mmCIF file of C-alpha atoms and ligand atoms in Angstrom:
data_model
loop_
_atom_site.group_PDB
_atom_site.id
_atom_site.type_symbol
_atom_site.label_atom_id
_atom_site.label_comp_id
_atom_site.label_asym_id
_atom_site.label_seq_id
_atom_site.Cartn_x
_atom_site.Cartn_y
_atom_site.Cartn_z
ATOM 1 C CA UNK A 541 113.354 268.867 97.222
ATOM 2 C CA UNK A 542 114.835 266.100 95.866
ATOM 3 C CA UNK A 543 116.951 265.675 92.450
ATOM 4 C CA UNK A 544 115.593 262.784 90.671
ATOM 5 C CA UNK A 545 116.873 260.234 88.245
ATOM 6 C CA UNK A 546 115.545 260.859 84.497
ATOM 7 C CA UNK A 547 114.272 257.368 82.890
ATOM 8 C CA UNK A 548 115.878 256.946 79.657
ATOM 9 C CA UNK A 549 114.469 255.824 76.274
ATOM 10 C CA UNK A 550 113.927 251.915 76.634
ATOM 11 C CA UNK A 551 112.710 251.882 79.988
ATOM 12 C CA UNK A 552 109.125 250.444 79.934
ATOM 13 C CA UNK A 553 107.610 253.727 81.957
ATOM 14 C CA UNK A 554 108.253 255.903 78.878
ATOM 15 C CA UNK A 555 105.935 253.614 76.523
ATOM 16 C CA UNK A 556 102.957 253.335 78.795
ATOM 17 C CA UNK A 557 99.972 255.324 79.108
ATOM 18 C CA UNK A 558 99.945 257.383 82.184
ATOM 19 C CA UNK A 559 97.403 257.285 84.865
ATOM 20 C CA UNK A 560 95.205 260.267 85.554
ATOM 21 C CA UNK A 561 95.908 262.141 88.984
ATOM 22 C CA UNK A 562 92.602 261.804 91.166
ATOM 23 C CA UNK A 563 93.262 265.201 92.977
ATOM 24 C CA UNK A 564 95.451 267.879 91.631
ATOM 25 C CA UNK A 565 95.668 269.455 95.094
ATOM 26 C CA UNK A 566 96.862 266.346 96.802
ATOM 27 C CA UNK A 567 100.083 266.928 99.065
ATOM 28 C CA UNK A 568 101.765 264.225 97.151
ATOM 29 C CA UNK A 569 101.261 265.594 93.467
ATOM 30 C CA UNK A 570 102.986 269.015 95.061
ATOM 31 C CA UNK A 571 105.544 267.181 96.148
ATOM 32 C CA UNK A 572 106.211 265.395 93.053
ATOM 33 C CA UNK A 573 105.832 268.423 91.164
ATOM 34 C CA UNK A 574 108.472 270.448 93.252
ATOM 35 C CA UNK A 575 110.911 267.445 92.721
ATOM 36 C CA UNK A 576 110.262 267.789 88.845
ATOM 37 C CA UNK A 577 110.958 271.587 88.797
ATOM 38 C CA UNK A 578 114.317 270.876 90.656
ATOM 39 C CA UNK A 579 115.022 267.780 88.369
ATOM 40 C CA UNK A 580 114.131 269.838 85.089
ATOM 41 C CA UNK A 581 116.139 273.016 86.015
ATOM 42 C CA UNK A 582 119.189 270.811 87.222
ATOM 43 C CA UNK A 583 119.182 269.147 83.822
ATOM 44 C CA UNK A 584 118.885 272.184 81.714
ATOM 45 C CA UNK A 585 115.475 271.274 80.064
ATOM 46 C CA UNK A 586 112.507 273.041 78.810
ATOM 47 C CA UNK A 587 109.980 270.489 80.123
ATOM 48 C CA UNK A 588 109.692 267.506 81.710
ATOM 49 C CA UNK A 589 106.713 264.865 82.298
ATOM 50 C CA UNK A 590 106.197 262.393 85.525
ATOM 51 C CA UNK A 591 106.865 259.406 83.428
ATOM 52 C CA UNK A 592 110.509 260.697 83.044
ATOM 53 C CA UNK A 593 110.787 260.464 86.693
ATOM 54 C CA UNK A 594 109.481 256.970 86.822
ATOM 55 C CA UNK A 595 105.945 258.257 87.918
ATOM 56 C CA UNK A 596 103.242 257.098 85.500
ATOM 57 C CA UNK A 597 100.922 260.072 85.976
ATOM 58 C CA UNK A 598 99.261 262.733 83.751
ATOM 59 C CA UNK A 599 101.414 265.671 84.852
ATOM 60 C CA UNK A 600 103.942 267.736 83.154
ATOM 61 C CA UNK A 601 105.684 270.825 83.594
ATOM 62 C CA UNK A 602 107.205 273.724 80.919
ATOM 63 C CA UNK A 603 108.909 276.633 80.751
ATOM 64 C CA UNK A 604 109.383 278.920 77.447
ATOM 65 C CA UNK A 605 112.130 281.564 77.714
ATOM 66 C CA UNK A 606 111.790 284.930 75.909
ATOM 67 C CA UNK A 607 115.014 284.306 74.102
ATOM 68 C CA UNK A 608 113.868 280.780 72.939
ATOM 69 C CA UNK A 609 110.198 281.960 71.829
ATOM 70 C CA UNK A 610 111.972 284.778 69.834
ATOM 71 C CA UNK A 611 114.325 282.759 67.975
ATOM 72 C CA UNK A 612 111.824 280.169 67.043
ATOM 73 C CA UNK A 613 109.137 282.649 65.623
ATOM 74 C CA UNK A 614 111.840 284.242 63.560
ATOM 75 C CA UNK A 615 113.031 281.007 62.151
ATOM 76 C CA UNK A 616 109.259 279.916 61.394
ATOM 77 C CA UNK A 617 108.307 283.240 60.476
ATOM 78 C CA UNK A 618 105.501 284.270 62.687
ATOM 79 C CA UNK A 619 104.729 287.261 64.828
ATOM 80 C CA UNK A 620 104.601 286.741 68.606
ATOM 81 C CA UNK A 621 102.181 288.216 70.759
ATOM 82 C CA UNK A 622 104.220 289.942 73.450
ATOM 83 C CA UNK A 623 107.494 288.315 74.088
ATOM 84 C CA UNK A 624 106.208 284.930 73.572
ATOM 85 C CA UNK A 625 107.563 283.789 76.805
ATOM 86 C CA UNK A 626 105.434 281.395 78.840
ATOM 87 C CA UNK A 627 106.302 281.205 82.676
ATOM 88 C CA UNK A 628 106.674 278.103 84.516
ATOM 89 C CA UNK A 629 103.587 276.010 83.947
ATOM 90 C CA UNK A 630 102.228 272.878 85.835
ATOM 91 C CA UNK A 631 99.722 270.940 84.171
ATOM 92 C CA UNK A 632 97.702 268.079 85.610
ATOM 93 C CA UNK A 633 95.273 265.693 83.417
ATOM 94 C CA UNK A 634 95.820 268.113 80.402
ATOM 95 C CA UNK A 635 93.899 268.197 77.171
ATOM 96 C CA UNK A 636 95.147 268.876 73.866
ATOM 97 C CA UNK A 637 93.333 270.006 70.675
ATOM 98 C CA UNK A 638 94.723 270.837 67.402
ATOM 99 C CA UNK A 639 93.880 274.144 65.524
ATOM 100 C CA UNK A 640 93.920 274.049 61.658
ATOM 101 C CA UNK A 641 96.185 271.814 59.702
ATOM 102 C CA UNK A 642 99.434 273.735 59.649
ATOM 103 C CA UNK A 643 102.561 271.755 60.575
ATOM 104 C CA UNK A 644 105.952 273.182 61.393
ATOM 105 C CA UNK A 645 109.122 271.072 61.354
ATOM 106 C CA UNK A 646 111.781 271.939 63.805
ATOM 107 C CA UNK A 647 114.498 270.463 66.186
ATOM 108 C CA UNK A 648 113.746 268.699 69.457
ATOM 109 C CA UNK A 649 115.426 267.297 72.104
ATOM 110 C CA UNK A 650 114.598 265.037 75.019
ATOM 111 C CA UNK A 651 115.998 264.594 78.696
ATOM 112 C CA UNK A 652 115.361 260.808 78.357
ATOM 113 C CA UNK A 653 117.164 260.832 75.008
ATOM 114 C CA UNK A 654 120.295 262.630 75.833
ATOM 115 C CA UNK A 655 123.030 263.928 73.386
ATOM 116 C CA UNK A 656 120.434 263.347 70.433
ATOM 117 C CA UNK A 657 117.987 265.891 68.676
ATOM 118 C CA UNK A 658 115.662 265.141 66.002
ATOM 119 C CA UNK A 659 113.542 267.200 63.426
ATOM 120 C CA UNK A 660 109.834 266.832 64.240
ATOM 121 C CA UNK A 661 106.553 267.612 62.599
ATOM 122 C CA UNK A 662 104.158 269.425 65.016
ATOM 123 C CA UNK A 663 100.820 271.185 64.914
ATOM 124 C CA UNK A 664 101.663 275.017 64.539
ATOM 125 C CA UNK A 665 98.804 275.812 66.730
ATOM 126 C CA UNK A 666 96.844 274.330 69.646
ATOM 127 C CA UNK A 667 94.593 274.436 72.330
ATOM 128 C CA UNK A 668 95.255 272.951 75.715
ATOM 129 C CA UNK A 669 93.547 272.991 79.078
ATOM 130 C CA UNK A 670 94.690 271.217 82.367
ATOM 131 C CA UNK A 671 94.866 271.635 86.036
ATOM 132 C CA UNK A 672 97.176 273.658 88.411
ATOM 133 C CA UNK A 673 98.222 272.439 91.756
ATOM 134 C CA UNK A 674 95.599 274.802 93.069
ATOM 135 C CA UNK A 675 93.024 272.797 91.105
ATOM 136 C CA UNK A 676 92.162 275.662 88.914
ATOM 137 C CA UNK A 677 91.764 274.836 85.089
ATOM 138 C CA UNK A 678 94.220 276.519 82.989
ATOM 139 C CA UNK A 679 93.061 277.039 79.408
ATOM 140 C CA UNK A 680 95.195 278.533 76.777
ATOM 141 C CA UNK A 681 95.696 278.809 72.923
ATOM 142 C CA UNK A 682 99.709 278.548 71.751
ATOM 143 C CA UNK A 683 101.370 278.638 68.484
ATOM 144 C CA UNK A 684 104.988 277.867 67.350
ATOM 145 C CA UNK A 685 107.552 276.666 69.961
ATOM 146 C CA UNK A 686 104.958 276.967 72.805
ATOM 147 C CA UNK A 687 102.884 274.774 71.070
ATOM 148 C CA UNK A 688 105.800 272.261 70.132
ATOM 149 C CA UNK A 689 106.782 271.976 74.014
ATOM 150 C CA UNK A 690 103.286 271.328 75.141
ATOM 151 C CA UNK A 691 102.609 268.689 72.179
ATOM 152 C CA UNK A 692 106.230 267.079 73.306
ATOM 153 C CA UNK A 693 105.400 266.857 76.690
ATOM 154 C CA UNK A 694 101.874 265.487 75.945
ATOM 155 C CA UNK A 695 103.063 262.588 74.248
ATOM 156 C CA UNK A 696 105.367 261.522 76.898
ATOM 157 C CA UNK A 697 101.704 260.888 78.916
ATOM 158 C CA UNK A 698 100.752 258.565 76.003
ATOM 159 C CA UNK A 699 103.988 256.783 76.092
ATOM 160 C CA UNK A 700 105.377 258.326 72.882
ATOM 161 C CA UNK A 701 108.758 259.810 72.400
ATOM 162 C CA UNK A 702 109.793 262.414 69.546
ATOM 163 C CA UNK A 703 111.498 259.743 67.319
ATOM 164 C CA UNK A 704 108.419 257.960 66.889
ATOM 165 C CA UNK A 705 106.968 261.634 65.356
ATOM 166 C CA UNK A 706 109.863 261.833 63.101
ATOM 167 C CA UNK A 707 109.524 261.178 59.005
ATOM 168 C CA UNK A 708 113.488 261.165 58.157
ATOM 169 C CA UNK A 709 115.596 259.399 60.553
ATOM 170 C CA UNK A 710 118.611 261.016 58.806
ATOM 171 C CA UNK A 711 117.223 263.924 60.831
ATOM 172 C CA UNK A 712 118.219 262.337 64.241
ATOM 173 C CA UNK A 713 121.421 263.532 64.821
ATOM 174 C CA UNK A 714 123.793 264.143 67.735
ATOM 175 C CA UNK A 715 123.565 267.543 69.029
ATOM 176 C CA UNK A 716 127.393 267.950 68.760
ATOM 177 C CA UNK A 717 127.059 267.763 64.895
ATOM 178 C CA UNK A 718 124.209 270.282 64.538
ATOM 179 C CA UNK A 719 126.652 272.874 62.828
ATOM 180 C CA UNK A 720 126.704 270.214 59.827
ATOM 181 C CA UNK A 721 123.055 270.548 59.096
ATOM 182 C CA UNK A 722 121.630 272.655 56.298
ATOM 183 C CA UNK A 723 119.687 275.829 57.351
ATOM 184 C CA UNK A 724 115.884 275.260 56.863
HETATM 185 NI NI1 LIG B 1275 110.982 264.538 76.400
#
């Protein structure tokens, strides 16, 4: 496995619509995903999309820890099913649908926009599907932080970064200043 350089905001690979993967079970895709996992873990990210390692392909991976799921659920006031954690998930050629009209606002960061965070409105509930490395279809419904992570990563495949989703640029801040933000 190889640690890869992460593309940063301003690089054109992050603005373009990524291409579908022909064969999710291709060994080259497995190698790509293994490198994405290593790179994401090294950088301390919750998720990473292929354009963030300069590969314009419709692939992303993510992971939601029980601690993160719990804290977001408490903050936004909804009940978790189980611990709310999501195991490391690999999604190839994903599709995304919104469920209902409810919108939550919460802070997001991005490995391609280091040191910053922004408050981003996202749909509270979604349904998504995509292929794993074994070529099997994964289909899930997600709420809260899980749904937010998937929407953030899915945007990378369409060339969208989170500041473009924001409604108030005063909520784009350095992470080191987060203690100065008023609680919701
Ligand atoms: Ni990102």
